[in-house]
Amino acid sequence: QEQSGNTFIDDLDYRDEPVLAIPFYLPTVDWGLVVKIDKKEIYQPTNDLRNTLIITGLSVFLISLLIGLIFSRSILVRPLLTLKEVVNLLSKGVLPEKVNRTLQTNDEISEMGDQLNDLVQNLKTKANFARSIGQDNLHADFKPTSDQDTLG
């Protein structure tokens, strides 16, 4: 390869190591001079930087993935599974004591849990009223949940 009139030599040195070299002729002393550097030495900082970036990138990715999995399970999946269990019990006619909220959060899932608790309590009140009527207690007290309460 030619560079400014000098010839770059890309070859192996006496140790069989790849090197870049530039030969010079010094006419005043009738000497030949070769300046060389190992390719390994040239590329070492670049290789170190590449390796550091790969390790750092993979570490950040794995830590982010782990944090995402932990948060998604604890914040999303577990409360949704709890709500699913309550809805399954309700569909079978079972009125659970209270919706077990695994996390005290202030999000939509928490609000759904609160509303499901209210629904269960309202259904229990109506079931107790129906039980009283069934036992010939026709004077049982009943208050509708709202103006639009179709069961009240």
Coordinates of N, CA and C in Angstrom, one line a residue:
Q1 N 0.8 -1.2 0.0 CA 0.0 0.0 0.0 C 0.9 1.2 0.0
E2 N 0.6 2.2 -0.8 CA 1.4 3.4 -0.9 C 0.8 4.5 0.0
Q3 N 1.6 5.3 0.7 CA 1.2 6.4 1.5 C 2.3 7.4 1.5
S4 N 2.0 8.6 0.9 CA 3.0 9.7 0.9 C 4.4 9.2 0.4
G5 N 4.5 8.4 -0.6 CA 5.7 7.9 -1.1 C 6.4 6.8 -0.3
N6 N 5.9 6.4 0.8 CA 6.4 5.4 1.6 C 5.6 4.1 1.4
T7 N 6.2 3.0 1.5 CA 5.6 1.7 1.3 C 5.3 1.1 2.7
F8 N 4.0 0.8 2.9 CA 3.6 0.1 4.1 C 3.7 -1.4 3.8
I9 N 4.3 -2.1 4.8 CA 4.4 -3.6 4.6 C 3.5 -4.2 5.7
D10 N 2.6 -5.0 5.2 CA 1.7 -5.8 6.1 C 2.1 -7.2 6.0
D11 N 2.8 -7.7 7.0 CA 3.4 -9.0 6.9 C 3.7 -9.5 8.3
L12 N 4.3 -10.7 8.4 CA 4.7 -11.3 9.7 C 6.2 -10.9 10.0
D13 N 6.4 -10.7 11.3 CA 7.8 -10.4 11.6 C 8.6 -11.7 12.0
Y14 N 9.7 -11.5 12.6 CA 10.6 -12.7 12.9 C 9.9 -13.6 14.0
R15 N 8.9 -13.1 14.7 CA 8.2 -13.9 15.8 C 6.9 -14.5 15.2
D16 N 6.7 -14.3 13.9 CA 5.5 -14.8 13.3 C 4.3 -14.1 13.8
E17 N 4.4 -12.8 14.2 CA 3.3 -11.9 14.6 C 3.0 -11.0 13.5
P18 N 1.7 -10.8 13.2 CA 1.3 -9.8 12.1 C 1.7 -8.4 12.6
V19 N 2.4 -7.6 11.6 CA 2.9 -6.3 11.9 C 2.6 -5.4 10.7
L20 N 2.6 -4.1 11.0 CA 2.7 -3.1 9.9 C 4.1 -2.4 10.0
A21 N 4.7 -2.3 8.9 CA 6.1 -1.8 8.9 C 6.3 -0.8 7.8
I22 N 7.2 0.1 8.0 CA 7.6 1.1 6.9 C 9.2 1.0 6.8
P23 N 9.7 0.6 5.7 CA 11.2 0.7 5.5 C 11.7 2.0 5.1
F24 N 12.8 2.4 5.6 CA 13.4 3.7 5.2 C 14.9 3.4 4.8
Y25 N 15.4 4.1 3.9 CA 16.8 4.1 3.5 C 17.5 5.3 4.0
L26 N 18.5 5.2 4.7 CA 19.3 6.4 5.2 C 20.6 6.4 4.4
P27 N 20.6 7.3 3.3 CA 21.8 7.3 2.4 C 23.1 7.8 3.1
T28 N 23.0 8.6 4.0 CA 24.2 9.2 4.6 C 25.0 8.2 5.3
V29 N 24.4 7.2 5.9 CA 25.1 6.1 6.6 C 25.0 4.8 5.8
D30 N 24.3 4.8 4.7 CA 24.0 3.6 3.9 C 23.4 2.5 4.7
W31 N 22.4 2.9 5.5 CA 21.6 1.9 6.3 C 20.2 1.8 5.8
G32 N 19.6 0.7 6.1 CA 18.2 0.5 5.9 C 17.5 0.5 7.3
L33 N 16.4 1.1 7.5 CA 15.7 1.2 8.8 C 14.3 0.8 8.6
V34 N 13.8 -0.1 9.5 CA 12.4 -0.5 9.4 C 11.7 -0.1 10.7
V35 N 10.7 0.6 10.6 CA 9.9 1.0 11.8 C 8.6 0.1 11.7
K36 N 8.4 -0.7 12.8 CA 7.2 -1.6 12.8 C 6.5 -1.5 14.1
I37 N 5.2 -1.9 14.0 CA 4.3 -2.0 15.2 C 3.5 -3.2 15.0
D38 N 3.3 -4.0 16.1 CA 2.4 -5.1 16.1 C 1.0 -4.7 15.8
K39 N 0.3 -5.5 15.0 CA -1.1 -5.2 14.7 C -2.0 -5.3 16.0
K40 N -1.6 -6.3 16.8 CA -2.3 -6.5 18.1 C -2.2 -5.2 18.9
E41 N -1.1 -4.5 18.9 CA -0.9 -3.3 19.7 C -1.7 -2.2 19.1
I42 N -1.9 -2.2 17.8 CA -2.7 -1.1 17.1 C -4.1 -1.3 17.5
Y43 N -4.6 -2.5 17.4 CA -6.1 -2.7 17.6 C -6.5 -3.0 19.0
Q44 N -5.6 -3.1 19.9 CA -5.9 -3.4 21.3 C -6.9 -2.4 22.0
P45 N -6.7 -1.1 21.9 CA -7.7 -0.2 22.4 C -9.1 -0.3 21.8
T46 N -9.1 -0.5 20.5 CA -10.4 -0.7 19.9 C -11.1 -2.0 20.3
N47 N -10.3 -3.1 20.4 CA -10.9 -4.3 20.9 C -11.4 -4.2 22.3
D48 N -10.6 -3.6 23.2 CA -11.0 -3.4 24.6 C -12.3 -2.6 24.7
L49 N -12.4 -1.5 23.9 CA -13.6 -0.7 23.9 C -14.8 -1.5 23.4
R50 N -14.6 -2.3 22.3 CA -15.7 -3.1 21.8 C -16.2 -4.1 22.9
N51 N -15.2 -4.8 23.5 CA -15.6 -5.8 24.5 C -16.3 -5.2 25.7
T52 N -15.8 -4.0 26.1 CA -16.5 -3.3 27.2 C -17.9 -2.9 26.8
L53 N -18.1 -2.4 25.6 CA -19.4 -2.0 25.2 C -20.3 -3.2 25.1
I54 N -19.8 -4.3 24.6 CA -20.7 -5.5 24.5 C -21.1 -6.0 25.9
I55 N -20.1 -6.1 26.8 CA -20.4 -6.6 28.2 C -21.4 -5.6 28.9
T56 N -21.1 -4.3 28.7 CA -22.0 -3.3 29.4 C -23.4 -3.4 28.8
G57 N -23.5 -3.5 27.5 CA -24.8 -3.6 26.8 C -25.6 -4.8 27.2
L58 N -24.9 -5.9 27.3 CA -25.6 -7.2 27.7 C -26.0 -7.1 29.2
S59 N -25.1 -6.5 30.0 CA -25.5 -6.4 31.4 C -26.7 -5.5 31.6
V60 N -26.7 -4.4 30.9 CA -27.9 -3.5 31.0 C -29.1 -4.1 30.5
F61 N -29.0 -4.9 29.4 CA -30.2 -5.6 28.8 C -30.7 -6.6 29.8
L62 N -29.8 -7.4 30.4 CA -30.2 -8.5 31.3 C -30.8 -7.9 32.6
I63 N -30.2 -6.9 33.1 CA -30.7 -6.3 34.3 C -32.1 -5.7 34.0
S64 N -32.3 -5.0 32.9 CA -33.6 -4.4 32.5 C -34.6 -5.5 32.3
L65 N -34.2 -6.6 31.7 CA -35.1 -7.7 31.5 C -35.6 -8.3 32.8
L66 N -34.6 -8.5 33.7 CA -35.0 -9.0 35.1 C -35.9 -8.1 35.8
I67 N -35.6 -6.8 35.9 CA -36.4 -5.9 36.6 C -37.8 -5.8 35.9
G68 N -37.9 -5.9 34.6 CA -39.2 -5.9 33.9 C -40.0 -7.1 34.3
L69 N -39.4 -8.2 34.3 CA -40.1 -9.5 34.7 C -40.6 -9.4 36.1
I70 N -39.7 -9.0 37.0 CA -40.2 -8.9 38.4 C -41.3 -7.9 38.6
F71 N -41.2 -6.8 38.0 CA -42.3 -5.8 38.1 C -43.6 -6.2 37.4
S72 N -43.4 -6.8 36.3 CA -44.6 -7.2 35.5 C -45.4 -8.3 36.3
R73 N -44.6 -9.2 36.9 CA -45.3 -10.3 37.7 C -45.9 -9.7 38.9
S74 N -45.2 -8.9 39.7 CA -45.7 -8.4 40.9 C -46.8 -7.3 40.8
I75 N -46.7 -6.5 39.8 CA -47.6 -5.4 39.6 C -48.8 -5.7 38.7
L76 N -48.6 -6.6 37.7 CA -49.6 -6.9 36.8 C -50.2 -8.2 36.9
V77 N -49.4 -9.2 36.9 CA -49.9 -10.6 36.8 C -50.6 -11.1 38.0
R78 N -49.9 -10.9 39.2 CA -50.5 -11.4 40.4 C -51.8 -10.8 40.8
P79 N -52.0 -9.5 40.7 CA -53.3 -8.9 41.0 C -54.4 -9.3 40.0
L80 N -54.0 -9.5 38.7 CA -55.0 -9.9 37.7 C -55.4 -11.4 38.0
L81 N -54.5 -12.2 38.4 CA -54.8 -13.6 38.7 C -55.7 -13.7 39.9
T82 N -55.5 -12.8 40.9 CA -56.4 -12.7 42.1 C -57.8 -12.3 41.7
L83 N -57.9 -11.3 40.8 CA -59.2 -10.9 40.3 C -59.9 -12.0 39.5
K84 N -59.1 -12.7 38.7 CA -59.7 -13.8 37.9 C -60.2 -14.9 38.9
E85 N -59.5 -15.2 39.9 CA -60.0 -16.2 40.9 C -61.4 -15.8 41.5
V86 N -61.5 -14.5 41.9 CA -62.7 -14.0 42.5 C -63.9 -14.1 41.5
V87 N -63.6 -13.7 40.2 CA -64.6 -13.7 39.2 C -65.0 -15.1 38.9
N88 N -64.1 -16.1 38.9 CA -64.4 -17.5 38.7 C -65.3 -18.0 39.9
L89 N -65.0 -17.6 41.1 CA -65.8 -18.0 42.2 C -67.2 -17.4 42.1
L90 N -67.3 -16.1 41.7 CA -68.6 -15.5 41.5 C -69.4 -16.2 40.4
S91 N -68.8 -16.6 39.4 CA -69.5 -17.3 38.3 C -70.0 -18.7 38.8
K92 N -69.5 -19.2 39.8 CA -69.9 -20.5 40.4 C -70.9 -20.3 41.5
G93 N -71.3 -19.0 41.8 CA -72.2 -18.7 42.9 C -71.6 -18.6 44.3
V94 N -70.2 -18.6 44.3 CA -69.6 -18.5 45.6 C -69.2 -17.1 45.9
L95 N -69.6 -16.6 47.1 CA -69.3 -15.2 47.4 C -68.1 -15.2 48.4
P96 N -66.9 -14.9 47.9 CA -65.8 -14.9 48.8 C -65.9 -13.8 49.9
E97 N -65.1 -14.0 50.9 CA -65.1 -13.0 52.0 C -64.7 -11.6 51.5
K98 N -63.5 -11.6 50.9 CA -63.0 -10.3 50.4 C -62.0 -10.6 49.4
V99 N -61.9 -9.7 48.4 CA -60.9 -9.8 47.4 C -59.5 -9.6 48.0
N100 N -58.6 -10.5 47.9 CA -57.3 -10.4 48.5 C -56.5 -9.6 47.6
R101 N -56.2 -8.4 48.0 CA -55.3 -7.5 47.1 C -53.9 -7.7 47.5
T102 N -53.1 -8.3 46.5 CA -51.7 -8.6 46.8 C -50.8 -7.4 46.9
L103 N -51.2 -6.3 46.2 CA -50.5 -5.1 46.3 C -51.4 -3.9 46.6
Q104 N -51.0 -3.0 47.4 CA -51.8 -1.8 47.7 C -51.3 -0.7 46.7
T105 N -51.8 -0.7 45.5 CA -51.4 0.2 44.5 C -52.5 1.2 44.2
N106 N -52.3 2.2 43.5 CA -53.3 3.2 43.2 C -53.4 3.2 41.7
D107 N -53.8 2.0 41.1 CA -54.0 2.0 39.7 C -55.4 1.4 39.3
E108 N -55.6 1.1 38.1 CA -56.9 0.6 37.6 C -57.2 -0.8 38.2
I109 N -56.1 -1.6 38.3 CA -56.3 -3.0 38.8 C -56.8 -2.9 40.3
S110 N -56.2 -2.0 41.0 CA -56.6 -1.8 42.4 C -58.0 -1.3 42.5
E111 N -58.4 -0.4 41.7 CA -59.8 0.1 41.6 C -60.7 -1.1 41.3
M112 N -60.3 -1.9 40.3 CA -61.2 -3.1 40.0 C -61.4 -4.0 41.2
G113 N -60.3 -4.2 42.0 CA -60.4 -5.0 43.2 C -61.4 -4.4 44.2
D114 N -61.3 -3.0 44.4 CA -62.2 -2.4 45.3 C -63.7 -2.5 44.8
Q115 N -63.9 -2.3 43.5 CA -65.2 -2.5 42.9 C -65.7 -3.9 43.1
L116 N -64.8 -4.9 42.9 CA -65.2 -6.3 43.0 C -65.6 -6.6 44.5
N117 N -64.9 -6.0 45.4 CA -65.2 -6.1 46.9 C -66.6 -5.5 47.1
D118 N -66.9 -4.4 46.5 CA -68.2 -3.8 46.7 C -69.3 -4.7 46.1
L119 N -69.0 -5.3 44.9 CA -70.0 -6.2 44.2 C -70.3 -7.4 45.1
V120 N -69.2 -8.0 45.7 CA -69.4 -9.1 46.5 C -70.2 -8.8 47.8
Q121 N -70.0 -7.6 48.4 CA -70.7 -7.2 49.6 C -72.2 -7.0 49.2
N122 N -72.4 -6.3 48.0 CA -73.8 -6.1 47.6 C -74.5 -7.4 47.3
L123 N -73.8 -8.4 46.7 CA -74.4 -9.7 46.4 C -74.7 -10.4 47.7
K124 N -73.8 -10.3 48.7 CA -74.1 -10.9 50.0 C -75.3 -10.3 50.7
T125 N -75.4 -9.0 50.6 CA -76.6 -8.3 51.2 C -77.9 -8.8 50.5
K126 N -77.9 -8.9 49.2 CA -79.1 -9.4 48.5 C -79.3 -10.9 48.7
A127 N -78.3 -11.7 48.9 CA -78.4 -13.1 49.2 C -79.0 -13.3 50.6
N128 N -78.6 -12.5 51.5 CA -79.1 -12.5 52.9 C -80.6 -12.1 52.9
F129 N -80.9 -11.1 52.1 CA -82.3 -10.7 52.0 C -83.2 -11.8 51.4
A130 N -82.7 -12.4 50.3 CA -83.4 -13.5 49.7 C -83.6 -14.6 50.6
R131 N -82.6 -14.9 51.4 CA -82.6 -16.0 52.4 C -83.7 -15.7 53.5
S132 N -83.7 -14.4 53.9 CA -84.8 -14.0 54.9 C -86.2 -14.2 54.3
I133 N -86.4 -13.7 53.1 CA -87.7 -13.9 52.5 C -88.0 -15.4 52.3
G134 N -87.1 -16.2 52.0 CA -87.3 -17.6 51.9 C -87.7 -18.3 53.2
Q135 N -87.3 -17.7 54.3 CA -87.6 -18.2 55.6 C -88.9 -17.5 56.2
D136 N -89.7 -17.0 55.3 CA -91.0 -16.3 55.6 C -90.8 -15.1 56.4
N137 N -89.7 -14.4 56.4 CA -89.5 -13.1 57.1 C -89.8 -12.0 56.1
L138 N -91.1 -11.7 55.9 CA -91.5 -10.8 54.9 C -91.2 -9.4 55.3
H139 N -90.8 -9.1 56.5 CA -90.5 -7.8 56.9 C -89.0 -7.5 56.9
A140 N -88.2 -8.3 56.2 CA -86.8 -8.1 56.2 C -86.4 -6.8 55.6
D141 N -85.5 -6.1 56.1 CA -85.1 -4.8 55.7 C -84.2 -4.9 54.4
F142 N -84.4 -4.1 53.4 CA -83.6 -4.1 52.2 C -83.4 -2.7 51.7
K143 N -82.2 -2.3 51.4 CA -81.9 -1.0 50.8 C -81.3 -1.2 49.4
P144 N -81.8 -0.7 48.3 CA -81.1 -0.8 47.0 C -79.8 -0.1 47.0
T145 N -78.9 -0.6 46.3 CA -77.5 -0.1 46.2 C -77.5 1.3 45.5
S146 N -78.3 1.4 44.5 CA -78.4 2.7 43.8 C -79.8 2.8 43.2
D147 N -80.1 4.0 42.5 CA -81.4 4.2 41.9 C -81.6 3.2 40.7
Q148 N -80.5 2.8 40.1 CA -80.6 1.9 38.9 C -80.4 0.4 39.3
D149 N -80.5 0.1 40.6 CA -80.3 -1.3 41.1 C -81.5 -2.1 40.6
T150 N -81.2 -3.0 39.7 CA -82.3 -3.9 39.1 C -82.7 -5.0 40.0
L151 N -81.9 -5.3 41.0 CA -82.3 -6.4 42.0 C -83.0 -5.8 43.2
G152 N -83.0 -4.5 43.3 CA -83.6 -3.8 44.5 C -84.9 -3.2 44.1

